[in-house]
Amino acid sequence: MQLERIQAALRAQGVDAWLFFDHHHRDPIAYRILGLPEAMATRRWYYLVPATGEPRKLVHRIESGALDSLPGERREYAQWTELEGGLRGLLAGLPGHPKLAMQYSPGCQLPAVSLVDAGTVEQIRALGCEAVSSADLIAHFDAFWTPAMAASHNTAGRIVDEAIQGAFAHVRKSLDRGEGLNEYQLQQWILDRLVAGGLAPEGPPIVGVNAHAGDPHYQPAASGSSPIRPGDVLLLDVWGRMNQSGSAYYDVTWMGYVLRAEEQQVPDRFAKVFAIAAAARDAGIRRVQDALAAKRGLCGFEVDQTVRGVIRAAGLDEFFIHRTGHSLGREIHASGANMDDYETHDVRQILPHTAFTIEPGIYCPHGEPFGVRTEINMYVGDEAAEVTGPIQREIVRI
């Protein structure tokens, strides 16, 4: 645990303390930030990090060692009638009506942060405290990338990129040999190459043709998957991280089109929709890079507004049905700012040494049975932001 840095951040944000709480491992963020092993947690524990002074612990007597790896005085409770007194003791010494950061989001506006149950928030408020969201603190201490994470991301990226391009070639070879190939078979072919390359994917990649490409989280099944044929639009959304502790995910989406014998180019109706999505993606990239160059703060919702604005100007915004991008880190959907003013209004700032995706999609426009998505990853350094892999400029001709 980075105690001094956490306390400095609390003082900078005008927060009196950060109260961590868990029961049955409901809050994985707390375990990561505190560096706690995931031991038995069948009883509630509380860990208070004040803006100044020593941390304090409150644990149940039958799991009294739950927080022994952390600094601070330990208090214990057993009966429910002891719990309130234990909490009052935990909070002793804080200013009157203290402001406590918790894994809480008003109105559950940021679901990934809103991990403390409503009853516990009520319990803390009843003791005269103000519960505030720890969302910005989490971004500083959980979404932050180390140099080793950045290096692992780049290594994973090379493996993922090779698997995607290899998959497009595999489709062509299978068709030329007259062999049938469906979505599920291609998905498993990609997955085998990711694992062979040393990656630990969180679930299999998305492989969808035509109308299935218009379903953002479609997953092919072993039975009932669509065959891949000439004239099909093919979406590949592939992600993974190196199979080692602390590695960071790489997550991209590419589009292909399976040429018919008489075709040399991707049909205009597909190419034009992809070009709009790509222009929206590039507008988002520029918004981030321009803000950093000008040393201006930038929130996740602002990037979404920029990207969505391009698609809206083309008259296709009703077919863009998810946020623009998500935080990226040790989890595929990490705990930093999302590029979102659609599913949520994400006011968290994009911070140095964090990463995220930009992935606009246009799905079944005007009822047509196809969809497109283009996805890149961005890493934000101290003074600049960069796309960490190749950027797709046009639909791949297969």
PDB file of C-alpha atoms in Angstrom, residues 78-184:
ATOM      1  CA  ALA A  78     -17.986  -9.845  17.496  1.00  0.00           C
ATOM      2  CA  GLN A  79     -21.628  -9.103  18.361  1.00  0.00           C
ATOM      3  CA  TRP A  80     -23.683  -6.791  16.195  1.00  0.00           C
ATOM      4  CA  THR A  81     -24.228  -4.617  19.254  1.00  0.00           C
ATOM      5  CA  GLU A  82     -20.461  -3.974  19.330  1.00  0.00           C
ATOM      6  CA  LEU A  83     -20.191  -2.899  15.723  1.00  0.00           C
ATOM      7  CA  GLU A  84     -21.462   0.668  16.092  1.00  0.00           C
ATOM      8  CA  GLY A  85     -19.118   1.311  18.994  1.00  0.00           C
ATOM      9  CA  GLY A  86     -16.258  -0.145  16.986  1.00  0.00           C
ATOM     10  CA  LEU A  87     -17.026   2.156  14.084  1.00  0.00           C
ATOM     11  CA  ARG A  88     -17.216   5.178  16.389  1.00  0.00           C
ATOM     12  CA  GLY A  89     -13.802   4.271  17.712  1.00  0.00           C
ATOM     13  CA  LEU A  90     -12.495   3.855  14.169  1.00  0.00           C
ATOM     14  CA  LEU A  91     -13.678   7.360  13.304  1.00  0.00           C
ATOM     15  CA  ALA A  92     -12.460   8.988  16.527  1.00  0.00           C
ATOM     16  CA  GLY A  93     -10.067  11.848  15.966  1.00  0.00           C
ATOM     17  CA  LEU A  94     -11.467  12.866  12.576  1.00  0.00           C
ATOM     18  CA  PRO A  95     -12.983  16.356  12.207  1.00  0.00           C
ATOM     19  CA  GLY A  96     -16.673  16.797  13.010  1.00  0.00           C
ATOM     20  CA  HIS A  97     -18.919  15.522  10.204  1.00  0.00           C
ATOM     21  CA  PRO A  98     -15.939  14.050   8.373  1.00  0.00           C
ATOM     22  CA  LYS A  99     -15.893  13.530   4.639  1.00  0.00           C
ATOM     23  CA  LEU A 100     -15.118   9.873   3.890  1.00  0.00           C
ATOM     24  CA  ALA A 101     -14.213   8.523   0.458  1.00  0.00           C
ATOM     25  CA  MET A 102     -15.809   5.133  -0.171  1.00  0.00           C
ATOM     26  CA  GLN A 103     -16.295   2.823  -3.159  1.00  0.00           C
ATOM     27  CA  TYR A 104     -19.598   4.573  -3.774  1.00  0.00           C
ATOM     28  CA  SER A 105     -21.101   6.448  -6.710  1.00  0.00           C
ATOM     29  CA  PRO A 106     -24.128   8.744  -6.198  1.00  0.00           C
ATOM     30  CA  GLY A 107     -27.086   7.222  -7.976  1.00  0.00           C
ATOM     31  CA  CYS A 108     -24.795   4.373  -9.124  1.00  0.00           C
ATOM     32  CA  GLN A 109     -23.708   6.687 -11.934  1.00  0.00           C
ATOM     33  CA  LEU A 110     -20.415   4.767 -12.201  1.00  0.00           C
ATOM     34  CA  PRO A 111     -21.341   1.108 -11.574  1.00  0.00           C
ATOM     35  CA  ALA A 112     -17.719  -0.107 -11.621  1.00  0.00           C
ATOM     36  CA  VAL A 113     -17.002   2.109  -8.610  1.00  0.00           C
ATOM     37  CA  SER A 114     -20.270   1.599  -6.714  1.00  0.00           C
ATOM     38  CA  LEU A 115     -19.248  -1.484  -4.708  1.00  0.00           C
ATOM     39  CA  VAL A 116     -20.224  -0.577  -1.131  1.00  0.00           C
ATOM     40  CA  ASP A 117     -23.811  -1.599  -0.395  1.00  0.00           C
ATOM     41  CA  ALA A 118     -26.437   1.028   0.404  1.00  0.00           C
ATOM     42  CA  GLY A 119     -26.860  -0.254   3.956  1.00  0.00           C
ATOM     43  CA  THR A 120     -23.203   0.328   4.791  1.00  0.00           C
ATOM     44  CA  VAL A 121     -23.364   3.851   3.364  1.00  0.00           C
ATOM     45  CA  GLU A 122     -26.439   4.457   5.550  1.00  0.00           C
ATOM     46  CA  GLN A 123     -24.537   3.071   8.538  1.00  0.00           C
ATOM     47  CA  ILE A 124     -21.678   5.545   7.993  1.00  0.00           C
ATOM     48  CA  ARG A 125     -24.015   8.490   7.447  1.00  0.00           C
ATOM     49  CA  ALA A 126     -25.848   7.653  10.675  1.00  0.00           C
ATOM     50  CA  LEU A 127     -22.534   8.211  12.472  1.00  0.00           C
ATOM     51  CA  GLY A 128     -22.410  11.790  11.195  1.00  0.00           C
ATOM     52  CA  CYS A 129     -20.133  11.246   8.212  1.00  0.00           C
ATOM     53  CA  GLU A 130     -20.479  12.380   4.612  1.00  0.00           C
ATOM     54  CA  ALA A 131     -19.825   9.598   2.099  1.00  0.00           C
ATOM     55  CA  VAL A 132     -18.187  10.788  -1.119  1.00  0.00           C
ATOM     56  CA  SER A 133     -17.100   8.816  -4.152  1.00  0.00           C
ATOM     57  CA  SER A 134     -13.583   7.405  -4.264  1.00  0.00           C
ATOM     58  CA  ALA A 135     -13.724   7.296  -8.086  1.00  0.00           C
ATOM     59  CA  ASP A 136     -10.899   9.797  -8.675  1.00  0.00           C
ATOM     60  CA  LEU A 137      -8.734   8.202  -5.990  1.00  0.00           C
ATOM     61  CA  ILE A 138      -9.260   4.785  -7.554  1.00  0.00           C
ATOM     62  CA  ALA A 139      -8.137   6.133 -10.917  1.00  0.00           C
ATOM     63  CA  HIS A 140      -4.912   7.372  -9.316  1.00  0.00           C
ATOM     64  CA  PHE A 141      -4.082   4.190  -7.431  1.00  0.00           C
ATOM     65  CA  ASP A 142      -5.703   1.303  -9.314  1.00  0.00           C
ATOM     66  CA  ALA A 143      -5.784   2.378 -12.968  1.00  0.00           C
ATOM     67  CA  PHE A 144      -2.174   3.678 -12.920  1.00  0.00           C
ATOM     68  CA  TRP A 145       0.213   1.830 -15.257  1.00  0.00           C
ATOM     69  CA  THR A 146       3.771   0.928 -14.339  1.00  0.00           C
ATOM     70  CA  PRO A 147       6.481   0.667 -17.028  1.00  0.00           C
ATOM     71  CA  ALA A 148       6.252  -3.118 -16.720  1.00  0.00           C
ATOM     72  CA  MET A 149       2.518  -3.004 -17.436  1.00  0.00           C
ATOM     73  CA  ALA A 150       3.099  -0.858 -20.515  1.00  0.00           C
ATOM     74  CA  ALA A 151       5.758  -3.272 -21.771  1.00  0.00           C
ATOM     75  CA  SER A 152       3.463  -6.279 -21.221  1.00  0.00           C
ATOM     76  CA  HIS A 153       0.649  -4.486 -23.070  1.00  0.00           C
ATOM     77  CA  ASN A 154       2.893  -3.916 -26.075  1.00  0.00           C
ATOM     78  CA  THR A 155       4.017  -7.555 -26.077  1.00  0.00           C
ATOM     79  CA  ALA A 156       0.419  -8.765 -25.908  1.00  0.00           C
ATOM     80  CA  GLY A 157      -0.454  -6.367 -28.700  1.00  0.00           C
ATOM     81  CA  ARG A 158       1.975  -7.937 -31.112  1.00  0.00           C
ATOM     82  CA  ILE A 159       0.490 -11.388 -30.441  1.00  0.00           C
ATOM     83  CA  VAL A 160      -3.104 -10.176 -30.809  1.00  0.00           C
ATOM     84  CA  ASP A 161      -2.349  -8.246 -33.996  1.00  0.00           C
ATOM     85  CA  GLU A 162      -0.644 -11.251 -35.552  1.00  0.00           C
ATOM     86  CA  ALA A 163      -3.594 -13.474 -34.631  1.00  0.00           C
ATOM     87  CA  ILE A 164      -6.067 -11.077 -36.256  1.00  0.00           C
ATOM     88  CA  GLN A 165      -4.170 -10.781 -39.517  1.00  0.00           C
ATOM     89  CA  GLY A 166      -3.560 -14.516 -39.460  1.00  0.00           C
ATOM     90  CA  ALA A 167      -7.293 -15.085 -39.033  1.00  0.00           C
ATOM     91  CA  PHE A 168      -8.133 -13.063 -42.127  1.00  0.00           C
ATOM     92  CA  ALA A 169      -5.572 -15.111 -44.095  1.00  0.00           C
ATOM     93  CA  HIS A 170      -6.959 -18.341 -42.623  1.00  0.00           C
ATOM     94  CA  VAL A 171     -10.448 -17.473 -43.886  1.00  0.00           C
ATOM     95  CA  ARG A 172      -9.146 -16.946 -47.410  1.00  0.00           C
ATOM     96  CA  LYS A 173      -7.117 -20.152 -47.416  1.00  0.00           C
ATOM     97  CA  SER A 174     -10.035 -22.185 -46.100  1.00  0.00           C
ATOM     98  CA  LEU A 175     -12.347 -20.863 -48.807  1.00  0.00           C
ATOM     99  CA  ASP A 176      -9.764 -21.398 -51.549  1.00  0.00           C
ATOM    100  CA  ARG A 177      -9.374 -25.018 -50.450  1.00  0.00           C
ATOM    101  CA  GLY A 178     -13.137 -25.473 -50.463  1.00  0.00           C
ATOM    102  CA  GLU A 179     -13.211 -26.120 -46.706  1.00  0.00           C
ATOM    103  CA  GLY A 180     -16.134 -24.906 -44.654  1.00  0.00           C
ATOM    104  CA  LEU A 181     -15.383 -22.441 -41.848  1.00  0.00           C
ATOM    105  CA  ASN A 182     -17.871 -20.915 -39.427  1.00  0.00           C
ATOM    106  CA  GLU A 183     -17.695 -18.200 -36.769  1.00  0.00           C
ATOM    107  CA  TYR A 184     -17.086 -20.592 -33.891  1.00  0.00           C
TER     108      TYR A 184
END
